[in-house]
Amino acid sequence: MDISVVVPLYNEDESLPELTSWIDQVMSANNFSYEIVLVDDGSTDRSWEVIEELRAQNPAIKGIKFRRNYGKSAALNVGFEVTQGDVVITMDADLQDSPDEIPELYRRIKEEKLDLISGWKKKRYDPITKTVPTKLFNAATRKMSGIQLNDFNCGLKAYRSDVIKTIEVYGEMHRYIPVIAKWAGFSKISEQVVEHRARKYGTTKFGFSRFINGFLDLLSIFFVGKFGKRPMHFFGSLGVLSFFIGIIFSLYILAEKQYLIWKELPYRDVTQQPLFYLSLVAIVVGSQMFLAGFIAELLSRNAPERNQYLIEKELK
């Protein structure tokens, strides 16, 4: 199979017929063998009924329905698991991404041997309350990851199949899939200017909390990518540093007292000096951080239940 199109959706019953018809026209015009994987993230409207109707008309359409709303990352992760295409395209269901971009994305993945292409909506139709925070997040992500992309969170992306079968997307990590791919060893990452269309049906499903969650997930990706396989290097280093700082100050206090006694000068008891308690705190914190690193090293991301989702229905 040439292409798998993964579409996560939540309450998008109005746009699905137009979207799937548009994708089918593009695929037929380019003689691509394809599948469309529609992942219903616990919609409360008629989205699943529409998917069943579309499936009856087009066997290339597959559907997965979550029992409840888990989020876009969960929908993408489950959609990735069932794809069969050599190239996987992701796009949003709200018709703001154009299927006409698919042939060029496919060509570049195949001919340029790229691992991932991220869309860049250079001209956007979003309000300033969305575009300004997005630019700040993109700048922060570029700085922390070293990946020179202008739009990390664009829903329209293309992947080589090996990439999506290797990476794991959870929480709100869909915003940083290029970063996850890079940490997994897929370094051939590029971007492509794509069309941003105004929303035709419904309203956006994302609130202000996505910015806070996105920032926390960025920190999580940075830490896991850099220290996930060796947490002792992070916690252990800080712990040892804190422990030895505490020891050095404690020895200084004791040496100072002995010197003053030897010189028969006035002195204070060790327990009467604030520096003693700061040293004690540094020793305790250092010991705890070292133990935390040791425990994290043993666990080392062994959480098999992290990506288990309750799927109510599935069409294959």
PDB file of C-alpha atoms in Angstrom:
ATOM      1  CA  MET A   1       0.000   0.000   0.000  1.00  0.00           C
ATOM      2  CA  ASP A   2       1.321   3.448  -0.930  1.00  0.00           C
ATOM      3  CA  ILE A   3      -0.327   5.765   1.586  1.00  0.00           C
ATOM      4  CA  SER A   4      -2.143   5.578   4.910  1.00  0.00           C
ATOM      5  CA  VAL A   5      -4.019   8.717   5.956  1.00  0.00           C
ATOM      6  CA  VAL A   6      -4.631   8.920   9.716  1.00  0.00           C
ATOM      7  CA  VAL A   7      -7.339  11.371  10.796  1.00  0.00           C
ATOM      8  CA  PRO A   8      -7.984  11.857  14.529  1.00  0.00           C
ATOM      9  CA  LEU A   9     -11.360  13.461  15.148  1.00  0.00           C
ATOM     10  CA  TYR A  10     -13.729  14.641  17.842  1.00  0.00           C
ATOM     11  CA  ASN A  11     -17.248  15.797  16.963  1.00  0.00           C
ATOM     12  CA  GLU A  12     -16.581  16.384  13.254  1.00  0.00           C
ATOM     13  CA  ASP A  13     -19.608  14.652  11.694  1.00  0.00           C
ATOM     14  CA  GLU A  14     -20.267  17.542   9.282  1.00  0.00           C
ATOM     15  CA  SER A  15     -16.814  17.599   7.707  1.00  0.00           C
ATOM     16  CA  LEU A  16     -16.109  13.855   7.349  1.00  0.00           C
ATOM     17  CA  PRO A  17     -18.014  13.175   4.095  1.00  0.00           C
ATOM     18  CA  GLU A  18     -16.344  16.107   2.324  1.00  0.00           C
ATOM     19  CA  LEU A  19     -12.905  15.241   3.697  1.00  0.00           C
ATOM     20  CA  THR A  20     -12.979  11.551   2.748  1.00  0.00           C
ATOM     21  CA  SER A  21     -14.385  12.346  -0.702  1.00  0.00           C
ATOM     22  CA  TRP A  22     -11.611  14.870  -1.274  1.00  0.00           C
ATOM     23  CA  ILE A  23      -8.937  12.393  -0.183  1.00  0.00           C
ATOM     24  CA  ASP A  24     -10.417   9.723  -2.464  1.00  0.00           C
ATOM     25  CA  GLN A  25     -10.339  12.104  -5.454  1.00  0.00           C
ATOM     26  CA  VAL A  26      -6.664  12.952  -4.839  1.00  0.00           C
ATOM     27  CA  MET A  27      -5.703   9.286  -4.473  1.00  0.00           C
ATOM     28  CA  SER A  28      -7.594   8.225  -7.579  1.00  0.00           C
ATOM     29  CA  ALA A  29      -6.112  11.049  -9.654  1.00  0.00           C
ATOM     30  CA  ASN A  30      -2.583   9.921  -8.696  1.00  0.00           C
ATOM     31  CA  ASN A  31      -3.235   6.154  -8.835  1.00  0.00           C
ATOM     32  CA  PHE A  32      -2.235   5.670  -5.208  1.00  0.00           C
ATOM     33  CA  SER A  33      -3.256   2.578  -3.276  1.00  0.00           C
ATOM     34  CA  TYR A  34      -4.430   3.917   0.063  1.00  0.00           C
ATOM     35  CA  GLU A  35      -6.395   3.630   3.267  1.00  0.00           C
ATOM     36  CA  ILE A  36      -8.052   6.248   5.467  1.00  0.00           C
ATOM     37  CA  VAL A  37      -7.926   5.517   9.194  1.00  0.00           C
ATOM     38  CA  LEU A  38     -10.532   7.600  11.033  1.00  0.00           C
ATOM     39  CA  VAL A  39     -10.013   7.547  14.798  1.00  0.00           C
ATOM     40  CA  ASP A  40     -13.086   8.783  16.695  1.00  0.00           C
ATOM     41  CA  ASP A  41     -11.816  10.127  20.007  1.00  0.00           C
ATOM     42  CA  GLY A  42     -15.059   9.566  21.933  1.00  0.00           C
ATOM     43  CA  SER A  43     -17.273  11.926  19.896  1.00  0.00           C
ATOM     44  CA  THR A  44     -20.702  12.804  21.269  1.00  0.00           C
ATOM     45  CA  ASP A  45     -22.257  13.714  17.904  1.00  0.00           C
ATOM     46  CA  ARG A  46     -22.950  11.469  14.880  1.00  0.00           C
ATOM     47  CA  SER A  47     -19.298  11.077  13.895  1.00  0.00           C
ATOM     48  CA  TRP A  48     -19.217   7.293  14.337  1.00  0.00           C
ATOM     49  CA  GLU A  49     -22.486   6.779  12.457  1.00  0.00           C
ATOM     50  CA  VAL A  50     -21.070   8.862   9.622  1.00  0.00           C
ATOM     51  CA  ILE A  51     -17.879   6.762   9.634  1.00  0.00           C
ATOM     52  CA  GLU A  52     -19.942   3.573   9.359  1.00  0.00           C
ATOM     53  CA  GLU A  53     -21.876   5.032   6.427  1.00  0.00           C
ATOM     54  CA  LEU A  54     -18.685   6.134   4.679  1.00  0.00           C
ATOM     55  CA  ARG A  55     -17.116   2.709   5.228  1.00  0.00           C
ATOM     56  CA  ALA A  56     -20.108   1.061   3.511  1.00  0.00           C
ATOM     57  CA  GLN A  57     -19.441   3.265   0.477  1.00  0.00           C
ATOM     58  CA  ASN A  58     -15.640   3.014   0.439  1.00  0.00           C
ATOM     59  CA  PRO A  59     -13.779  -0.095   1.726  1.00  0.00           C
ATOM     60  CA  ALA A  60     -10.550   1.925   1.931  1.00  0.00           C
ATOM     61  CA  ILE A  61     -11.982   3.690   4.979  1.00  0.00           C
ATOM     62  CA  LYS A  62     -11.235   2.166   8.385  1.00  0.00           C
ATOM     63  CA  GLY A  63     -12.635   3.330  11.696  1.00  0.00           C
ATOM     64  CA  ILE A  64     -11.633   3.130  15.338  1.00  0.00           C
ATOM     65  CA  LYS A  65     -13.891   4.462  18.098  1.00  0.00           C
ATOM     66  CA  PHE A  66     -12.720   5.193  21.631  1.00  0.00           C
ATOM     67  CA  ARG A  67     -15.208   4.624  24.425  1.00  0.00           C
ATOM     68  CA  ARG A  68     -14.329   8.035  25.842  1.00  0.00           C
ATOM     69  CA  ASN A  69     -12.226  11.067  24.932  1.00  0.00           C
ATOM     70  CA  TYR A  70      -8.510  10.370  25.423  1.00  0.00           C
ATOM     71  CA  GLY A  71      -6.999  13.176  23.361  1.00  0.00           C
ATOM     72  CA  LYS A  72      -5.329  13.644  20.000  1.00  0.00           C
ATOM     73  CA  SER A  73      -2.082  11.914  20.968  1.00  0.00           C
ATOM     74  CA  ALA A  74      -3.919   8.742  21.931  1.00  0.00           C
ATOM     75  CA  ALA A  75      -5.894   8.801  18.675  1.00  0.00           C
ATOM     76  CA  LEU A  76      -2.727   9.200  16.615  1.00  0.00           C
ATOM     77  CA  ASN A  77      -0.880   6.464  18.499  1.00  0.00           C
ATOM     78  CA  VAL A  78      -3.658   3.923  17.958  1.00  0.00           C
ATOM     79  CA  GLY A  79      -4.074   5.003  14.340  1.00  0.00           C
ATOM     80  CA  PHE A  80      -0.341   4.547  13.736  1.00  0.00           C
ATOM     81  CA  GLU A  81      -0.497   0.986  15.035  1.00  0.00           C
ATOM     82  CA  VAL A  82      -2.941  -0.180  12.349  1.00  0.00           C
ATOM     83  CA  THR A  83      -1.486   1.604   9.309  1.00  0.00           C
ATOM     84  CA  GLN A  84      -0.161  -0.452   6.393  1.00  0.00           C
ATOM     85  CA  GLY A  85       1.054   2.217   3.970  1.00  0.00           C
ATOM     86  CA  ASP A  86       4.676   2.903   3.081  1.00  0.00           C
ATOM     87  CA  VAL A  87       4.037   6.584   3.757  1.00  0.00           C
ATOM     88  CA  VAL A  88       1.730   7.776   6.534  1.00  0.00           C
ATOM     89  CA  ILE A  89      -0.014  11.141   6.292  1.00  0.00           C
ATOM     90  CA  THR A  90      -1.728  12.751   9.273  1.00  0.00           C
ATOM     91  CA  MET A  91      -4.254  15.538   8.954  1.00  0.00           C
ATOM     92  CA  ASP A  92      -7.002  17.119  11.005  1.00  0.00           C
ATOM     93  CA  ALA A  93     -10.647  16.397  10.289  1.00  0.00           C
ATOM     94  CA  ASP A  94     -11.805  20.017  10.243  1.00  0.00           C
ATOM     95  CA  LEU A  95     -10.897  20.656   6.569  1.00  0.00           C
ATOM     96  CA  GLN A  96      -8.215  23.172   7.555  1.00  0.00           C
ATOM     97  CA  ASP A  97      -5.648  20.805   6.012  1.00  0.00           C
ATOM     98  CA  SER A  98      -5.805  20.284   2.247  1.00  0.00           C
ATOM     99  CA  PRO A  99      -5.541  16.714   0.850  1.00  0.00           C
ATOM    100  CA  ASP A 100      -4.129  18.283  -2.328  1.00  0.00           C
ATOM    101  CA  GLU A 101      -0.802  18.469  -0.461  1.00  0.00           C
ATOM    102  CA  ILE A 102      -0.560  14.669  -0.230  1.00  0.00           C
ATOM    103  CA  PRO A 103       1.093  13.874  -3.613  1.00  0.00           C
ATOM    104  CA  GLU A 104       3.984  16.279  -3.025  1.00  0.00           C
ATOM    105  CA  LEU A 105       4.489  15.036   0.534  1.00  0.00           C
ATOM    106  CA  TYR A 106       4.558  11.444  -0.737  1.00  0.00           C
ATOM    107  CA  ARG A 107       6.986  12.320  -3.528  1.00  0.00           C
ATOM    108  CA  ARG A 108       9.422  14.027  -1.181  1.00  0.00           C
ATOM    109  CA  ILE A 109       9.377  11.185   1.356  1.00  0.00           C
ATOM    110  CA  LYS A 110      10.113   8.681  -1.403  1.00  0.00           C
ATOM    111  CA  GLU A 111      12.544  10.613  -3.599  1.00  0.00           C
ATOM    112  CA  GLU A 112      14.410  12.608  -0.950  1.00  0.00           C
ATOM    113  CA  LYS A 113      14.537   9.639   1.456  1.00  0.00           C
ATOM    114  CA  LEU A 114      13.166  11.745   4.296  1.00  0.00           C
ATOM    115  CA  ASP A 115      11.923  10.349   7.599  1.00  0.00           C
ATOM    116  CA  LEU A 116       9.409  13.076   8.357  1.00  0.00           C
ATOM    117  CA  ILE A 117       7.978  16.186   6.730  1.00  0.00           C
ATOM    118  CA  SER A 118       6.130  18.683   8.895  1.00  0.00           C
ATOM    119  CA  GLY A 119       3.685  21.087   7.309  1.00  0.00           C
ATOM    120  CA  TRP A 120       4.231  24.814   7.796  1.00  0.00           C
ATOM    121  CA  LYS A 121       1.109  26.951   7.655  1.00  0.00           C
ATOM    122  CA  LYS A 122       2.972  30.099   6.757  1.00  0.00           C
ATOM    123  CA  LYS A 123      -0.227  32.080   6.225  1.00  0.00           C
ATOM    124  CA  ARG A 124      -2.700  31.348   9.003  1.00  0.00           C
ATOM    125  CA  TYR A 125      -6.341  32.253   9.574  1.00  0.00           C
ATOM    126  CA  ASP A 126      -6.235  31.832  13.352  1.00  0.00           C
ATOM    127  CA  PRO A 127      -6.870  34.667  15.848  1.00  0.00           C
ATOM    128  CA  ILE A 128      -3.892  36.413  17.450  1.00  0.00           C
ATOM    129  CA  THR A 129      -4.659  34.693  20.776  1.00  0.00           C
ATOM    130  CA  LYS A 130      -3.636  31.440  19.094  1.00  0.00           C
ATOM    131  CA  THR A 131      -0.875  32.557  16.722  1.00  0.00           C
ATOM    132  CA  VAL A 132       1.255  34.431  19.288  1.00  0.00           C
ATOM    133  CA  PRO A 133       1.469  31.568  21.832  1.00  0.00           C
ATOM    134  CA  THR A 134       2.096  29.154  18.953  1.00  0.00           C
ATOM    135  CA  LYS A 135       5.071  31.207  17.759  1.00  0.00           C
ATOM    136  CA  LEU A 136       6.491  31.292  21.291  1.00  0.00           C
ATOM    137  CA  PHE A 137       6.171  27.521  21.638  1.00  0.00           C
ATOM    138  CA  ASN A 138       7.738  26.930  18.250  1.00  0.00           C
ATOM    139  CA  ALA A 139      10.682  29.156  19.180  1.00  0.00           C
ATOM    140  CA  ALA A 140      11.140  27.364  22.528  1.00  0.00           C
ATOM    141  CA  THR A 141      10.952  23.961  20.858  1.00  0.00           C
ATOM    142  CA  ARG A 142      13.510  24.940  18.212  1.00  0.00           C
ATOM    143  CA  LYS A 143      15.866  26.130  20.941  1.00  0.00           C
ATOM    144  CA  MET A 144      15.537  23.009  23.105  1.00  0.00           C
ATOM    145  CA  SER A 145      15.469  20.413  20.329  1.00  0.00           C
ATOM    146  CA  GLY A 146      17.814  21.899  17.740  1.00  0.00           C
ATOM    147  CA  ILE A 147      15.277  21.077  14.993  1.00  0.00           C
ATOM    148  CA  GLN A 148      14.813  24.016  12.652  1.00  0.00           C
ATOM    149  CA  LEU A 149      11.078  23.839  11.958  1.00  0.00           C
ATOM    150  CA  ASN A 150       8.704  26.793  11.873  1.00  0.00           C
ATOM    151  CA  ASP A 151       5.545  24.896  12.827  1.00  0.00           C
ATOM    152  CA  PHE A 152       5.907  21.844  15.065  1.00  0.00           C
ATOM    153  CA  ASN A 153       2.185  21.515  15.778  1.00  0.00           C
ATOM    154  CA  CYS A 154       0.840  21.461  12.221  1.00  0.00           C
ATOM    155  CA  GLY A 155      -1.592  18.561  11.909  1.00  0.00           C
ATOM    156  CA  LEU A 156      -0.530  17.866   8.317  1.00  0.00           C
ATOM    157  CA  LYS A 157       2.604  15.725   8.389  1.00  0.00           C
ATOM    158  CA  ALA A 158       4.114  12.888   6.361  1.00  0.00           C
ATOM    159  CA  TYR A 159       6.144  10.009   7.780  1.00  0.00           C
ATOM    160  CA  ARG A 160       8.083   7.061   6.543  1.00  0.00           C
ATOM    161  CA  SER A 161       6.322   3.995   7.937  1.00  0.00           C
ATOM    162  CA  ASP A 162       9.324   3.000  10.065  1.00  0.00           C
ATOM    163  CA  VAL A 163       9.050   6.252  12.003  1.00  0.00           C
ATOM    164  CA  ILE A 164       5.490   5.878  13.241  1.00  0.00           C
ATOM    165  CA  LYS A 165       6.006   2.181  14.001  1.00  0.00           C
ATOM    166  CA  THR A 166       8.941   3.099  16.254  1.00  0.00           C
ATOM    167  CA  ILE A 167       7.892   6.210  18.158  1.00  0.00           C
ATOM    168  CA  GLU A 168       5.337   6.384  20.950  1.00  0.00           C
ATOM    169  CA  VAL A 169       2.894   9.281  21.292  1.00  0.00           C
ATOM    170  CA  TYR A 170       1.062   9.887  24.573  1.00  0.00           C
ATOM    171  CA  GLY A 171      -0.177  12.689  26.834  1.00  0.00           C
ATOM    172  CA  GLU A 172      -0.119  15.831  24.685  1.00  0.00           C
ATOM    173  CA  MET A 173       3.033  14.784  22.828  1.00  0.00           C
ATOM    174  CA  HIS A 174       1.480  15.065  19.350  1.00  0.00           C
ATOM    175  CA  ARG A 175       2.729  18.658  19.297  1.00  0.00           C
ATOM    176  CA  TYR A 176       6.307  17.442  19.443  1.00  0.00           C
ATOM    177  CA  ILE A 177       6.365  14.372  17.209  1.00  0.00           C
ATOM    178  CA  PRO A 178       9.390  15.717  15.257  1.00  0.00           C
ATOM    179  CA  VAL A 179      11.283  15.960  18.563  1.00  0.00           C
ATOM    180  CA  ILE A 180      10.269  12.430  19.564  1.00  0.00           C
ATOM    181  CA  ALA A 181      11.344  11.155  16.142  1.00  0.00           C
ATOM    182  CA  LYS A 182      14.710  12.869  16.434  1.00  0.00           C
ATOM    183  CA  TRP A 183      15.378  11.345  19.859  1.00  0.00           C
ATOM    184  CA  ALA A 184      14.448   7.958  18.368  1.00  0.00           C
ATOM    185  CA  GLY A 185      17.206   8.372  15.768  1.00  0.00           C
ATOM    186  CA  PHE A 186      15.240   9.686  12.775  1.00  0.00           C
ATOM    187  CA  SER A 187      17.187  12.791  11.814  1.00  0.00           C
ATOM    188  CA  LYS A 188      16.061  13.361   8.213  1.00  0.00           C
ATOM    189  CA  ILE A 189      13.381  15.896   9.094  1.00  0.00           C
ATOM    190  CA  SER A 190      12.157  18.609   6.761  1.00  0.00           C
ATOM    191  CA  GLU A 191       9.170  20.895   6.353  1.00  0.00           C
ATOM    192  CA  GLN A 192       6.880  22.014   3.565  1.00  0.00           C
ATOM    193  CA  VAL A 193       4.762  25.126   3.240  1.00  0.00           C
ATOM    194  CA  VAL A 194       1.126  24.027   3.138  1.00  0.00           C
ATOM    195  CA  GLU A 195      -2.193  25.750   2.749  1.00  0.00           C
ATOM    196  CA  HIS A 196      -4.108  26.721   5.864  1.00  0.00           C
ATOM    197  CA  ARG A 197      -7.838  26.814   5.216  1.00  0.00           C
ATOM    198  CA  ALA A 198     -10.399  28.572   7.381  1.00  0.00           C
ATOM    199  CA  ARG A 199     -12.543  26.226   9.484  1.00  0.00           C
ATOM    200  CA  LYS A 200     -15.737  25.382   7.595  1.00  0.00           C
ATOM    201  CA  TYR A 201     -17.734  23.510  10.234  1.00  0.00           C
ATOM    202  CA  GLY A 202     -17.938  23.582  14.018  1.00  0.00           C
ATOM    203  CA  THR A 203     -15.501  25.177  16.456  1.00  0.00           C
ATOM    204  CA  THR A 204     -12.032  24.399  17.747  1.00  0.00           C
ATOM    205  CA  LYS A 205     -11.815  21.663  20.385  1.00  0.00           C
ATOM    206  CA  PHE A 206      -8.703  22.997  22.117  1.00  0.00           C
ATOM    207  CA  GLY A 207      -8.745  25.476  25.012  1.00  0.00           C
ATOM    208  CA  PHE A 208      -6.109  27.607  26.721  1.00  0.00           C
ATOM    209  CA  SER A 209      -4.969  24.665  28.865  1.00  0.00           C
ATOM    210  CA  ARG A 210      -3.245  23.189  25.811  1.00  0.00           C
ATOM    211  CA  PHE A 211      -0.510  25.823  26.101  1.00  0.00           C
ATOM    212  CA  ILE A 212       0.274  24.885  29.698  1.00  0.00           C
ATOM    213  CA  ASN A 213       0.121  21.167  28.894  1.00  0.00           C
ATOM    214  CA  GLY A 214       2.253  21.734  25.813  1.00  0.00           C
ATOM    215  CA  PHE A 215       4.981  23.474  27.809  1.00  0.00           C
ATOM    216  CA  LEU A 216       5.041  20.705  30.434  1.00  0.00           C
ATOM    217  CA  ASP A 217       5.196  18.057  27.709  1.00  0.00           C
ATOM    218  CA  LEU A 218       8.079  19.889  26.060  1.00  0.00           C
ATOM    219  CA  LEU A 219      10.032  19.689  29.329  1.00  0.00           C
ATOM    220  CA  SER A 220       9.063  16.023  29.626  1.00  0.00           C
ATOM    221  CA  ILE A 221      10.249  15.236  26.106  1.00  0.00           C
ATOM    222  CA  PHE A 222      13.521  17.059  26.713  1.00  0.00           C
ATOM    223  CA  PHE A 223      14.174  15.151  29.932  1.00  0.00           C
ATOM    224  CA  VAL A 224      13.078  11.740  28.641  1.00  0.00           C
ATOM    225  CA  GLY A 225      14.947  12.177  25.375  1.00  0.00           C
ATOM    226  CA  LYS A 226      18.159  13.217  27.091  1.00  0.00           C
ATOM    227  CA  PHE A 227      18.046  11.154  30.276  1.00  0.00           C
ATOM    228  CA  GLY A 228      15.255   8.588  29.774  1.00  0.00           C
ATOM    229  CA  LYS A 229      17.708   5.730  29.291  1.00  0.00           C
ATOM    230  CA  ARG A 230      20.141   6.994  31.947  1.00  0.00           C
ATOM    231  CA  PRO A 231      18.228   8.871  34.687  1.00  0.00           C
ATOM    232  CA  MET A 232      21.077   8.273  37.140  1.00  0.00           C
ATOM    233  CA  HIS A 233      23.208  10.668  35.098  1.00  0.00           C
ATOM    234  CA  PHE A 234      20.732  13.456  35.879  1.00  0.00           C
ATOM    235  CA  PHE A 235      19.573  12.730  39.420  1.00  0.00           C
ATOM    236  CA  GLY A 236      22.853  11.140  40.476  1.00  0.00           C
ATOM    237  CA  SER A 237      24.961  14.081  39.292  1.00  0.00           C
ATOM    238  CA  LEU A 238      22.803  16.633  41.095  1.00  0.00           C
ATOM    239  CA  GLY A 239      22.645  14.414  44.179  1.00  0.00           C
ATOM    240  CA  VAL A 240      26.386  13.914  44.390  1.00  0.00           C
ATOM    241  CA  LEU A 241      26.992  17.640  43.844  1.00  0.00           C
ATOM    242  CA  SER A 242      24.539  18.619  46.583  1.00  0.00           C
ATOM    243  CA  PHE A 243      25.943  15.969  48.961  1.00  0.00           C
ATOM    244  CA  PHE A 244      29.539  17.112  48.579  1.00  0.00           C
ATOM    245  CA  ILE A 245      28.611  20.790  48.918  1.00  0.00           C
ATOM    246  CA  GLY A 246      26.987  19.916  52.240  1.00  0.00           C
ATOM    247  CA  ILE A 247      30.004  17.895  53.364  1.00  0.00           C
ATOM    248  CA  ILE A 248      32.462  20.658  52.427  1.00  0.00           C
ATOM    249  CA  PHE A 249      30.526  23.322  54.363  1.00  0.00           C
ATOM    250  CA  SER A 250      30.189  20.990  57.360  1.00  0.00           C
ATOM    251  CA  LEU A 251      33.937  20.382  57.403  1.00  0.00           C
ATOM    252  CA  TYR A 252      34.531  24.114  57.094  1.00  0.00           C
ATOM    253  CA  ILE A 253      32.353  24.802  60.161  1.00  0.00           C
ATOM    254  CA  LEU A 254      34.148  22.151  62.209  1.00  0.00           C
ATOM    255  CA  ALA A 255      37.574  23.344  61.096  1.00  0.00           C
ATOM    256  CA  GLU A 256      36.673  26.949  61.938  1.00  0.00           C
ATOM    257  CA  LYS A 257      35.569  25.953  65.449  1.00  0.00           C
ATOM    258  CA  GLN A 258      38.760  23.967  66.077  1.00  0.00           C
ATOM    259  CA  TYR A 259      40.862  26.895  64.855  1.00  0.00           C
ATOM    260  CA  LEU A 260      39.119  29.356  67.176  1.00  0.00           C
ATOM    261  CA  ILE A 261      39.525  26.979  70.114  1.00  0.00           C
ATOM    262  CA  TRP A 262      43.220  26.595  69.324  1.00  0.00           C
ATOM    263  CA  LYS A 263      43.633  30.367  69.182  1.00  0.00           C
ATOM    264  CA  GLU A 264      41.579  30.706  72.377  1.00  0.00           C
ATOM    265  CA  LEU A 265      39.150  33.032  70.609  1.00  0.00           C
ATOM    266  CA  PRO A 266      35.369  33.271  71.112  1.00  0.00           C
ATOM    267  CA  TYR A 267      33.389  30.752  69.068  1.00  0.00           C
ATOM    268  CA  ARG A 268      29.833  29.505  68.567  1.00  0.00           C
ATOM    269  CA  ASP A 269      28.630  25.949  68.772  1.00  0.00           C
ATOM    270  CA  VAL A 270      28.188  24.251  65.410  1.00  0.00           C
ATOM    271  CA  THR A 271      24.430  23.899  65.958  1.00  0.00           C
ATOM    272  CA  GLN A 272      24.092  27.647  66.494  1.00  0.00           C
ATOM    273  CA  GLN A 273      25.264  28.479  62.976  1.00  0.00           C
ATOM    274  CA  PRO A 274      22.709  28.766  60.125  1.00  0.00           C
ATOM    275  CA  LEU A 275      25.309  27.382  57.698  1.00  0.00           C
ATOM    276  CA  PHE A 276      25.251  24.096  59.592  1.00  0.00           C
ATOM    277  CA  TYR A 277      21.553  23.573  58.842  1.00  0.00           C
ATOM    278  CA  LEU A 278      21.994  24.555  55.203  1.00  0.00           C
ATOM    279  CA  SER A 279      24.798  21.991  54.977  1.00  0.00           C
ATOM    280  CA  LEU A 280      22.581  19.366  56.577  1.00  0.00           C
ATOM    281  CA  VAL A 281      19.775  20.079  54.095  1.00  0.00           C
ATOM    282  CA  ALA A 282      22.225  19.818  51.179  1.00  0.00           C
ATOM    283  CA  ILE A 283      23.447  16.422  52.435  1.00  0.00           C
ATOM    284  CA  VAL A 284      19.896  15.078  52.894  1.00  0.00           C
ATOM    285  CA  VAL A 285      18.684  16.400  49.515  1.00  0.00           C
ATOM    286  CA  GLY A 286      21.770  15.014  47.799  1.00  0.00           C
ATOM    287  CA  SER A 287      21.198  11.575  49.298  1.00  0.00           C
ATOM    288  CA  GLN A 288      17.530  11.617  48.269  1.00  0.00           C
ATOM    289  CA  MET A 289      18.309  12.670  44.700  1.00  0.00           C
ATOM    290  CA  PHE A 290      20.916   9.944  44.394  1.00  0.00           C
ATOM    291  CA  LEU A 291      18.372   7.362  45.588  1.00  0.00           C
ATOM    292  CA  ALA A 292      15.766   8.811  43.190  1.00  0.00           C
ATOM    293  CA  GLY A 293      18.213   8.368  40.316  1.00  0.00           C
ATOM    294  CA  PHE A 294      18.908   4.803  41.364  1.00  0.00           C
ATOM    295  CA  ILE A 295      15.202   3.929  41.534  1.00  0.00           C
ATOM    296  CA  ALA A 296      14.536   5.692  38.200  1.00  0.00           C
ATOM    297  CA  GLU A 297      17.379   3.709  36.661  1.00  0.00           C
ATOM    298  CA  LEU A 298      15.675   0.486  37.776  1.00  0.00           C
ATOM    299  CA  LEU A 299      12.272   1.540  36.463  1.00  0.00           C
ATOM    300  CA  SER A 300      13.611   3.269  33.326  1.00  0.00           C
ATOM    301  CA  ARG A 301      10.309   3.933  31.663  1.00  0.00           C
ATOM    302  CA  ASN A 302       8.798   0.482  32.228  1.00  0.00           C
ATOM    303  CA  ALA A 303       5.138   1.509  32.221  1.00  0.00           C
ATOM    304  CA  PRO A 304       3.314  -0.973  29.952  1.00  0.00           C
ATOM    305  CA  GLU A 305      -0.115   0.465  30.721  1.00  0.00           C
ATOM    306  CA  ARG A 306       0.793   3.951  29.480  1.00  0.00           C
ATOM    307  CA  ASN A 307      -0.752   3.440  26.048  1.00  0.00           C
ATOM    308  CA  GLN A 308      -3.636   1.109  26.731  1.00  0.00           C
ATOM    309  CA  TYR A 309      -6.943   2.574  25.574  1.00  0.00           C
ATOM    310  CA  LEU A 310     -10.460   1.159  25.649  1.00  0.00           C
ATOM    311  CA  ILE A 311     -11.615   0.753  22.047  1.00  0.00           C
ATOM    312  CA  GLU A 312     -15.378   0.366  21.789  1.00  0.00           C
ATOM    313  CA  LYS A 313     -15.684  -0.425  18.071  1.00  0.00           C
ATOM    314  CA  GLU A 314     -13.383  -0.992  15.123  1.00  0.00           C
ATOM    315  CA  LEU A 315     -13.810  -1.343  11.383  1.00  0.00           C
ATOM    316  CA  LYS A 316     -11.082  -3.157   9.442  1.00  0.00           C
TER     317      LYS A 316
END
